[in-house]
Structure formats: structure tokens, C-alpha cells
Amino acid sequence: FAFACFVRVPPSLRYIGTTLLFPAGILWLLFCFLMTLWLPWLRKPYKIISKRSLVTTMNVIGHFLQGGFGTMSALALKPFMCYEHPNGKQSLLKHAGVFCNSGEQWVMMVAGLVLLIFFELNFLGACTWAVWNLPKWSVSNPQRVAGFSFLFNRFTMYRWWYGVPVLARGTLLSLCLVLATDFPPAQAALITLVISSFLLSHMRLLPWKTPVVNLLEGWVLSMLLFQVAITPTFKGGKPSDIEDFNQGVSILLLSSIAISLALIASAVALAILGEFSGAFTSDWILNLGRRPDSQVLLEKIKQVAGELLALDPEAAHQGFLALHPGEVVRISDSMDMISTDLLGKFHENGISMNRVITFSTAHQRVRASLAVGLDETVVEGFDEKFKQASNEVTNEVASEAASEA
């Protein structure tokens, strides 16, 4: 079924109409935001605040562009994919009726460049700028962090920037087809290079918050790499046998990926059911293990802290030197997390700012825990330290901007 079979529309106009879907989606979301501000009967029952609503709208627009980024990349690069006919002429890969270097292709190229530059590359640049500044924003500007939560909320706070490489991955895969549209072996080599690079970075970083998602992405990338490896048709053997082998292995790989996705969906549904019903705990499903008890963990921290205070400094120094560098990094990361997200201390004791602080929720959570069983002076002291740390980072950002100017 194709819409072009019923309505005779030139391919260039159909392509332009498709590229306009993304700007139309953004305009529709902005229109909905303006309607929530202009209609009093809609604002009052839902207690809509203009500033907070704008942040939420920008976050929704980010989700929309992030979800369609791969499609946007493939769509914008379509007019640049030409393949050669036996008679020497060239046509577009996805629009065989459009010849390359024709006026219709130039129209499509202009529309694709507009989509590529003004929406895709601008969005990628904005996300890159955001992840560069998120560690400081997480202390000094929580509203701005909330506007970019779509970019980092699925990753660990030490890998907050990994959303940008994930966005770029779709563009790089589409670019492989553009660079070698008429030469499949080069396509396979470039795609293998991209997928293997992301597989290696994934194995090194494990960026996703949920461990089962890390396992799933590693499996999917491995299967895609295997699929690309068997795609080229090599010389030797009967063509039919090679084709049957490739088809059988492809069906097996795609089926394994589909089964993996189905298992993950079932695990998520089971976890949600367990949380709402209360019949069982669901931490072990998505986290591939049970979560330690908070009270027991707190007692261990207090016990270890007391033993460290009684330890001889020189012996402690020698003990750290004997540890593996990876274990030392994990200890440093744990200290950063305890100091920033649990205690609310951002720049005291030389704590490094190499992560995004989740204080937008953690500060309220810790403040609530302090309020239970403690007097108001302790709570006010915590808030005072929080404001003081925010002012320090704000002044630091201002001084850096002044020195750059």
C-alpha cells in the first residue's frame, strides 16, 4: 500500500511534506503550551505555573526530537544517496524515479539540508552544550537541568553525557550509506566500525542506570555486528546456498533480538505489577540483583568511618597504594555521591564536580528525612549550606564568564 498510488504527487513534494512533520510537531507542542497559558479554565484546576510549564514543554520537545533523531537523520540524508544504473545514469536509492543532478533532486537536497542543519545539527549542538554545563547547572540552576532531563535521566550520574553519543550514532550509521551508497563492502566496513566503537564504549562505561538495559544493549549491538559481518556475499560456493545461509542466520539474529526485547518488556511489566500490588519486590528483575537494605548499609558506613578515623594515616596511604586503580576510582565515586546527594555538601573537602548532582530530588528527599526526628535548627542549617554552595558555584561561573570576556 502506498499513498502515491492514489494521489499523483511528485516525489520531491512528498519528501518536503515528510520533512515538515518534525517542525509541525514542535509547533504543535508550543501551541499546546500557549493554550495552557491563555485559557484560565485550564490553568486553575491543574495549577499550571508558567515558568514550570515552559520547562516541561521544552523537556517534551527534547523527548520528541530525541525519539525521532535517527529517523530525522535518515530522512535528511536521503537525497544524497545515489546508485548507478547499467546505462551509467544515477538515481536516488529511496526514490528510483528521481535522477541524480536533476532539478527535482536539488529541491529535495535543499529540504534535506534545512532539516539537517536547522533541526538535527542544532539540536545535537544544544545537547552537547547542555551536557558540558550540566554539572554546574545541577547546583546553580535546577530549572535548566529539568529542561534537559530527557538527555540524562536514563543514564547514571557519572555518564550523564552519554545521551549525546547515542544521538550521534543514528547520524553516523546513516552517513555510512551516503559515503558508500554504490559500494556495499565499504558500507559494511564503515557500519562495522561504528557499531564496534559503540560496543567497546558501552562495555567500558555501562552508562544505563538499569543493569538489565546495559545487558540488552550489549546483546543487541553484538547481534547487529554479527548481522553486518555476514551481509556481504563472498565468492565461492553456490549463490543459492550462500543466500539461504545468510537468510537463515539473519532470521535467527533478528528473532533473538525480538525475544530479548519481549523479555525486557515482560520484566518491566512484572516489576510495575510488583510495585503496585506489593506482593513481591521487583528490584532483582531490572537490577539483576537485590538492593541492599538502607539501614544495614548506613550501619556499615558508620562502622567503616569509625575504623578509618582510628587507622594510622601512613598505613591507610599504603593500603590505598596497594589497591587496584579501578577500585580507587570506585571509592572516589562513592565518596562524591555520599557527599553531594546524601549530605548536600558540594565543594567541601575537595569533592570533585565530575558528575551531575541529582539535588533537584535528592535535596528534598534528604531534607524530609532530616525533618523526621530532628529539630528545625538542623533542617535550617542544611538549607543554609545548600544555598551557600549554590551561591559559590554561581559566583564561580560568573567569574569564568568574566575572564573569558
Tab-separated table of N, CA and C in Angstrom, residues 256-383:
chain	number	residue	atom	x	y	z
A	256	SER	N	16.307	-13.447	17.828
A	256	SER	CA	16.904	-13.348	19.162
A	256	SER	C	16.774	-11.939	19.719
A	257	ILE	N	16.933	-10.923	18.857
A	257	ILE	CA	16.756	-9.542	19.324
A	257	ILE	C	15.308	-9.302	19.733
A	258	ALA	N	14.347	-9.806	18.930
A	258	ALA	CA	12.929	-9.634	19.261
A	258	ALA	C	12.579	-10.347	20.572
A	259	ILE	N	13.129	-11.546	20.769
A	259	ILE	CA	12.868	-12.268	22.019
A	259	ILE	C	13.455	-11.515	23.209
A	260	SER	N	14.654	-10.936	23.032
A	260	SER	CA	15.264	-10.160	24.114
A	260	SER	C	14.412	-8.955	24.486
A	261	LEU	N	13.918	-8.246	23.471
A	261	LEU	CA	13.053	-7.098	23.745
A	261	LEU	C	11.764	-7.533	24.433
A	262	ALA	N	11.209	-8.670	24.017
A	262	ALA	CA	9.988	-9.173	24.650
A	262	ALA	C	10.239	-9.539	26.111
A	263	LEU	N	11.387	-10.148	26.396
A	263	LEU	CA	11.717	-10.490	27.782
A	263	LEU	C	11.886	-9.242	28.637
A	264	ILE	N	12.529	-8.213	28.064
A	264	ILE	CA	12.693	-6.964	28.820
A	264	ILE	C	11.337	-6.316	29.088
A	265	ALA	N	10.458	-6.308	28.078
A	265	ALA	CA	9.119	-5.749	28.272
A	265	ALA	C	8.357	-6.530	29.346
A	266	SER	N	8.498	-7.849	29.350
A	266	SER	CA	7.836	-8.659	30.377
A	266	SER	C	8.408	-8.363	31.759
A	267	ALA	N	9.737	-8.171	31.833
A	267	ALA	CA	10.358	-7.858	33.118
A	267	ALA	C	9.886	-6.511	33.648
A	268	VAL	N	9.757	-5.524	32.747
A	268	VAL	CA	9.261	-4.204	33.176
A	268	VAL	C	7.821	-4.303	33.663
A	269	ALA	N	6.976	-5.032	32.910
A	269	ALA	CA	5.584	-5.199	33.326
A	269	ALA	C	5.480	-5.909	34.670
A	270	LEU	N	6.312	-6.940	34.864
A	270	LEU	CA	6.312	-7.657	36.138
A	270	LEU	C	6.791	-6.770	37.278
A	271	ALA	N	7.795	-5.923	37.000
A	271	ALA	CA	8.281	-5.009	38.034
A	271	ALA	C	7.213	-3.995	38.425
A	272	ILE	N	6.520	-3.446	37.428
A	272	ILE	CA	5.445	-2.483	37.725
A	272	ILE	C	4.327	-3.152	38.507
A	273	LEU	N	3.977	-4.386	38.121
A	273	LEU	CA	2.933	-5.119	38.844
A	273	LEU	C	3.346	-5.382	40.276
A	274	GLY	N	4.608	-5.739	40.489
A	274	GLY	CA	5.063	-5.977	41.852
A	274	GLY	C	5.068	-4.730	42.708
A	275	GLU	N	5.410	-3.566	42.113
A	275	GLU	CA	5.423	-2.316	42.877
A	275	GLU	C	4.026	-1.902	43.291
A	276	PHE	N	3.055	-2.046	42.394
A	276	PHE	CA	1.700	-1.585	42.691
A	276	PHE	C	0.951	-2.576	43.584
A	277	SER	N	1.173	-3.857	43.368
A	277	SER	CA	0.457	-4.845	44.171
A	277	SER	C	1.079	-5.041	45.541
A	278	GLY	N	2.400	-4.837	45.631
A	278	GLY	CA	3.081	-5.060	46.895
A	278	GLY	C	3.259	-6.517	47.250
A	279	ALA	N	2.973	-7.400	46.310
A	279	ALA	CA	3.066	-8.829	46.586
A	279	ALA	C	4.510	-9.298	46.648
A	280	PHE	N	5.382	-8.630	45.916
A	280	PHE	CA	6.785	-9.031	45.909
A	280	PHE	C	7.624	-7.828	45.515
A	281	THR	N	8.899	-7.875	45.851
A	281	THR	CA	9.816	-6.812	45.460
A	281	THR	C	10.355	-7.088	44.068
A	282	SER	N	10.539	-6.023	43.312
A	282	SER	CA	10.914	-6.176	41.904
A	282	SER	C	12.317	-5.659	41.611
A	283	ASP	N	13.115	-5.346	42.628
A	283	ASP	CA	14.449	-4.812	42.375
A	283	ASP	C	15.327	-5.804	41.623
A	284	TRP	N	15.206	-7.072	41.960
A	284	TRP	CA	16.094	-8.060	41.362
A	284	TRP	C	15.824	-8.262	39.883
A	285	ILE	N	14.644	-7.856	39.390
A	285	ILE	CA	14.287	-8.102	37.992
A	285	ILE	C	15.075	-7.181	37.077
A	286	LEU	N	14.987	-5.878	37.323
A	286	LEU	CA	15.645	-4.908	36.456
A	286	LEU	C	17.088	-4.643	36.866
A	287	ASN	N	17.395	-4.800	38.145
A	287	ASN	CA	18.747	-4.524	38.622
A	287	ASN	C	19.637	-5.758	38.647
A	288	LEU	N	19.102	-6.905	38.243
A	288	LEU	CA	19.862	-8.161	38.208
A	288	LEU	C	20.466	-8.474	39.578
A	289	GLY	N	19.736	-8.173	40.611
A	289	GLY	CA	20.190	-8.431	41.977
A	289	GLY	C	19.341	-7.643	42.954
A	290	ARG	N	19.369	-8.052	44.212
A	290	ARG	CA	18.560	-7.380	45.218
A	290	ARG	C	19.278	-6.146	45.764
A	291	ARG	N	18.497	-5.132	46.074
A	291	ARG	CA	19.037	-3.892	46.619
A	291	ARG	C	19.372	-4.073	48.094
A	292	PRO	N	20.546	-3.629	48.538
A	292	PRO	CA	20.895	-3.757	49.961
A	292	PRO	C	19.959	-2.943	50.839
A	293	ASP	N	19.750	-3.435	52.048
A	293	ASP	CA	18.898	-2.724	52.994
A	293	ASP	C	19.560	-1.413	53.418
A	294	SER	N	18.783	-0.325	53.397
A	294	SER	CA	19.338	1.004	53.684
A	294	SER	C	19.868	1.105	55.108
A	295	GLN	N	19.142	0.533	56.064
A	295	GLN	CA	19.589	0.620	57.453
A	295	GLN	C	20.894	-0.145	57.669
A	296	VAL	N	20.977	-1.327	57.090
A	296	VAL	CA	22.209	-2.105	57.213
A	296	VAL	C	23.369	-1.385	56.541
A	297	LEU	N	23.110	-0.775	55.378
A	297	LEU	CA	24.161	-0.044	54.673
A	297	LEU	C	24.628	1.155	55.479
A	298	LEU	N	23.693	1.857	56.119
A	298	LEU	CA	24.060	3.012	56.932
A	298	LEU	C	24.923	2.595	58.121
A	299	GLU	N	24.581	1.481	58.749
A	299	GLU	CA	25.386	0.999	59.875
A	299	GLU	C	26.792	0.615	59.410
A	300	LYS	N	26.905	0.025	58.214
A	300	LYS	CA	28.223	-0.326	57.697
A	300	LYS	C	29.060	0.919	57.435
A	301	ILE	N	28.412	1.980	56.882
A	301	ILE	CA	29.134	3.223	56.614
A	301	ILE	C	29.656	3.827	57.915
A	302	LYS	N	28.799	3.840	58.951
A	302	LYS	CA	29.221	4.392	60.239
A	302	LYS	C	30.365	3.572	60.840
A	303	GLN	N	30.273	2.250	60.736
A	303	GLN	CA	31.317	1.395	61.288
A	303	GLN	C	32.645	1.592	60.565
A	304	VAL	N	32.581	1.649	59.219
A	304	VAL	CA	33.797	1.844	58.441
A	304	VAL	C	34.392	3.224	58.709
A	305	ALA	N	33.516	4.247	58.864
A	305	ALA	CA	34.008	5.595	59.140
A	305	ALA	C	34.758	5.641	60.464
A	306	GLY	N	34.225	4.954	61.476
A	306	GLY	CA	34.920	4.922	62.762
A	306	GLY	C	36.251	4.212	62.685
A	307	GLU	N	36.296	3.108	61.943
A	307	GLU	CA	37.553	2.382	61.810
A	307	GLU	C	38.587	3.181	61.018
A	308	LEU	N	38.136	3.952	60.021
A	308	LEU	CA	39.065	4.782	59.252
A	308	LEU	C	39.647	5.894	60.104
A	309	LEU	N	38.831	6.460	61.004
A	309	LEU	CA	39.345	7.514	61.887
A	309	LEU	C	40.417	6.982	62.823
A	310	ALA	N	40.284	5.728	63.223
A	310	ALA	CA	41.268	5.145	64.142
A	310	ALA	C	42.477	4.575	63.422
A	311	LEU	N	42.458	4.574	62.088
A	311	LEU	CA	43.549	3.980	61.326
A	311	LEU	C	44.730	4.947	61.221
A	312	ASP	N	45.929	4.387	61.262
A	312	ASP	CA	47.134	5.193	61.102
A	312	ASP	C	47.201	5.768	59.691
A	313	PRO	N	47.452	7.078	59.529
A	313	PRO	CA	47.458	7.691	58.184
A	313	PRO	C	48.447	7.039	57.228
A	314	GLU	N	49.628	6.694	57.709
A	314	GLU	CA	50.613	6.087	56.821
A	314	GLU	C	50.168	4.695	56.369
A	315	ALA	N	49.574	3.948	57.288
A	315	ALA	CA	49.063	2.621	56.916
A	315	ALA	C	47.923	2.742	55.914
A	316	ALA	N	47.049	3.755	56.110
A	316	ALA	CA	45.961	3.965	55.162
A	316	ALA	C	46.501	4.329	53.781
A	317	HIS	N	47.544	5.167	53.760
A	317	HIS	CA	48.146	5.556	52.488
A	317	HIS	C	48.726	4.350	51.763
A	318	GLN	N	49.413	3.499	52.471
A	318	GLN	CA	49.977	2.298	51.859
A	318	GLN	C	48.879	1.344	51.391
A	319	GLY	N	47.787	1.306	52.150
A	319	GLY	CA	46.668	0.463	51.732
A	319	GLY	C	46.038	0.930	50.433
A	320	PHE	N	45.892	2.247	50.264
A	320	PHE	CA	45.355	2.781	49.011
A	320	PHE	C	46.300	2.512	47.845
A	321	LEU	N	47.606	2.604	48.094
A	321	LEU	CA	48.565	2.325	47.027
A	321	LEU	C	48.501	0.877	46.575
A	322	ALA	N	48.128	-0.018	47.470
A	322	ALA	CA	48.066	-1.436	47.121
A	322	ALA	C	46.789	-1.801	46.368
A	323	LEU	N	45.788	-0.915	46.400
A	323	LEU	CA	44.529	-1.204	45.719
A	323	LEU	C	44.677	-1.040	44.210
A	324	HIS	N	43.809	-1.727	43.481
A	324	HIS	CA	43.768	-1.576	42.030
A	324	HIS	C	43.246	-0.179	41.679
A	325	PRO	N	43.756	0.458	40.630
A	325	PRO	CA	43.266	1.808	40.276
A	325	PRO	C	41.756	1.879	40.053
A	326	GLY	N	41.180	0.819	39.488
A	326	GLY	CA	39.732	0.829	39.294
A	326	GLY	C	38.971	0.860	40.608
A	327	GLU	N	39.495	0.145	41.631
A	327	GLU	CA	38.840	0.158	42.942
A	327	GLU	C	38.960	1.528	43.601
A	328	VAL	N	40.093	2.194	43.404
A	328	VAL	CA	40.256	3.542	43.961
A	328	VAL	C	39.260	4.506	43.320
A	329	VAL	N	39.050	4.373	42.019
A	329	VAL	CA	38.067	5.225	41.337
A	329	VAL	C	36.673	4.978	41.889
A	330	ARG	N	36.335	3.727	42.144
A	330	ARG	CA	35.005	3.420	42.695
A	330	ARG	C	34.835	4.010	44.088
A	331	ILE	N	35.900	3.970	44.896
A	331	ILE	CA	35.824	4.583	46.229
A	331	ILE	C	35.620	6.086	46.106
A	332	SER	N	36.354	6.726	45.182
A	332	SER	CA	36.207	8.166	44.990
A	332	SER	C	34.799	8.525	44.513
A	333	ASP	N	34.264	7.732	43.594
A	333	ASP	CA	32.908	7.992	43.113
A	333	ASP	C	31.883	7.829	44.229
A	334	SER	N	32.073	6.825	45.073
A	334	SER	CA	31.146	6.622	46.185
A	334	SER	C	31.204	7.782	47.171
A	335	MET	N	32.399	8.300	47.429
A	335	MET	CA	32.530	9.443	48.323
A	335	MET	C	31.850	10.679	47.742
A	336	ASP	N	32.006	10.884	46.431
A	336	ASP	CA	31.341	12.005	45.784
A	336	ASP	C	29.828	11.894	45.936
A	337	MET	N	29.293	10.708	45.710
A	337	MET	CA	27.850	10.526	45.772
A	337	MET	C	27.315	10.735	47.186
A	338	ILE	N	28.011	10.186	48.172
A	338	ILE	CA	27.567	10.359	49.553
A	338	ILE	C	27.608	11.823	49.951
A	339	SER	N	28.670	12.514	49.565
A	339	SER	CA	28.832	13.908	49.964
A	339	SER	C	27.816	14.825	49.294
A	340	THR	N	27.566	14.621	47.984
A	340	THR	CA	26.702	15.547	47.251
A	340	THR	C	25.226	15.207	47.403
A	341	ASP	N	24.844	13.948	47.121
A	341	ASP	CA	23.432	13.592	47.086
A	341	ASP	C	22.852	13.260	48.448
A	342	LEU	N	23.690	12.816	49.378
A	342	LEU	CA	23.166	12.441	50.690
A	342	LEU	C	23.348	13.540	51.719
A	343	LEU	N	24.544	14.129	51.767
A	343	LEU	CA	24.831	15.147	52.775
A	343	LEU	C	24.618	16.569	52.272
A	344	GLY	N	24.545	16.773	50.970
A	344	GLY	CA	24.315	18.112	50.446
A	344	GLY	C	25.540	18.993	50.457
A	345	LYS	N	26.742	18.426	50.549
A	345	LYS	CA	27.977	19.207	50.545
A	345	LYS	C	28.569	19.132	49.149
A	346	PHE	N	28.706	20.286	48.500
A	346	PHE	CA	29.086	20.287	47.097
A	346	PHE	C	30.566	20.600	46.872
A	347	HIS	N	31.142	21.520	47.640
A	347	HIS	CA	32.531	21.912	47.393
A	347	HIS	C	33.398	21.755	48.636
A	348	GLU	N	32.859	21.162	49.665
A	348	GLU	CA	33.646	20.993	50.872
A	348	GLU	C	34.551	19.767	50.742
A	349	ASN	N	35.671	19.807	51.436
A	349	ASN	CA	36.615	18.682	51.491
A	349	ASN	C	37.130	18.280	50.117
A	350	GLY	N	37.148	19.227	49.182
A	350	GLY	CA	37.733	18.932	47.881
A	350	GLY	C	36.937	17.956	47.045
A	351	ILE	N	35.626	17.857	47.275
A	351	ILE	CA	34.812	16.934	46.496
A	351	ILE	C	34.793	17.392	45.044
A	352	SER	N	35.091	16.497	44.109
A	352	SER	CA	35.178	16.860	42.696
A	352	SER	C	33.796	16.976	42.090
A	353	MET	N	33.692	17.810	41.046
A	353	MET	CA	32.434	18.017	40.336
A	353	MET	C	32.491	17.277	39.002
A	354	ASN	N	32.655	15.953	39.056
A	354	ASN	CA	32.754	15.179	37.825
A	354	ASN	C	31.476	14.402	37.543
A	355	ARG	N	30.358	14.854	38.074
A	355	ARG	CA	29.104	14.176	37.879
A	355	ARG	C	27.970	15.187	37.989
A	356	VAL	N	26.785	14.789	37.552
A	356	VAL	CA	25.601	15.624	37.693
A	356	VAL	C	24.969	15.334	39.040
A	357	ILE	N	24.766	16.370	39.840
A	357	ILE	CA	24.184	16.193	41.166
A	357	ILE	C	22.668	16.164	41.030
A	358	THR	N	22.078	15.136	41.580
A	358	THR	CA	20.625	14.986	41.471
A	358	THR	C	19.921	15.691	42.619
A	359	PHE	N	20.390	16.878	42.972
A	359	PHE	CA	19.841	17.545	44.145
A	359	PHE	C	18.422	18.017	43.922
A	360	SER	N	17.978	18.139	42.673
A	360	SER	CA	16.607	18.594	42.427
A	360	SER	C	15.605	17.686	43.105
A	361	THR	N	15.940	16.409	43.254
A	361	THR	CA	15.094	15.497	44.023
A	361	THR	C	15.765	15.083	45.326
A	362	ALA	N	17.090	14.927	45.294
A	362	ALA	CA	17.785	14.430	46.479
A	362	ALA	C	17.725	15.428	47.630
A	363	HIS	N	17.823	16.727	47.332
A	363	HIS	CA	17.783	17.731	48.389
A	363	HIS	C	16.470	17.670	49.133
A	364	GLN	N	15.358	17.554	48.394
A	364	GLN	CA	14.050	17.478	49.046
A	364	GLN	C	13.911	16.184	49.841
A	365	ARG	N	14.471	15.080	49.297
A	365	ARG	CA	14.359	13.796	49.976
A	365	ARG	C	15.159	13.792	51.277
A	366	VAL	N	16.387	14.312	51.238
A	366	VAL	CA	17.219	14.334	52.438
A	366	VAL	C	16.663	15.319	53.460
A	367	ARG	N	16.127	16.440	52.972
A	367	ARG	CA	15.538	17.417	53.895
A	367	ARG	C	14.356	16.804	54.631
A	368	ALA	N	13.556	16.029	53.915
A	368	ALA	CA	12.420	15.375	54.552
A	368	ALA	C	12.880	14.367	55.596
A	369	SER	N	13.961	13.642	55.297
A	369	SER	CA	14.471	12.680	56.266
A	369	SER	C	15.072	13.383	57.482
A	370	LEU	N	15.675	14.560	57.271
A	370	LEU	CA	16.208	15.317	58.405
A	370	LEU	C	15.094	15.848	59.293
A	371	ALA	N	13.967	16.185	58.664
A	371	ALA	CA	12.868	16.774	59.422
A	371	ALA	C	12.218	15.774	60.368
A	372	VAL	N	12.427	14.488	60.120
A	372	VAL	CA	11.823	13.469	60.964
A	372	VAL	C	12.771	13.171	62.121
A	373	GLY	N	12.381	13.550	63.311
A	373	GLY	CA	13.166	13.237	64.489
A	373	GLY	C	14.243	14.246	64.813
A	374	LEU	N	14.385	15.335	64.034
A	374	LEU	CA	15.391	16.339	64.307
A	374	LEU	C	14.715	17.683	64.505
A	375	ASP	N	15.402	18.571	65.221
A	375	ASP	CA	14.818	19.883	65.436
A	375	ASP	C	14.981	20.736	64.172
A	376	GLU	N	14.296	21.868	64.153
A	376	GLU	CA	14.254	22.726	62.975
A	376	GLU	C	15.592	23.387	62.708
A	377	THR	N	16.439	23.546	63.745
A	377	THR	CA	17.735	24.194	63.520
A	377	THR	C	18.622	23.367	62.602
A	378	VAL	N	18.540	22.022	62.719
A	378	VAL	CA	19.348	21.163	61.854
A	378	VAL	C	18.890	21.300	60.415
A	379	VAL	N	17.539	21.318	60.228
A	379	VAL	CA	17.000	21.440	58.879
A	379	VAL	C	17.362	22.778	58.268
A	380	GLU	N	17.256	23.857	59.079
A	380	GLU	CA	17.626	25.171	58.562
A	380	GLU	C	19.111	25.222	58.227
A	381	GLY	N	19.942	24.554	59.024
A	381	GLY	CA	21.367	24.528	58.724
A	381	GLY	C	21.672	23.808	57.431
A	382	PHE	N	20.925	22.737	57.155
A	382	PHE	CA	21.111	22.031	55.893
A	382	PHE	C	20.736	22.924	54.722
A	383	ASP	N	19.590	23.621	54.814
A	383	ASP	CA	19.179	24.521	53.749
A	383	ASP	C	20.182	25.657	53.566
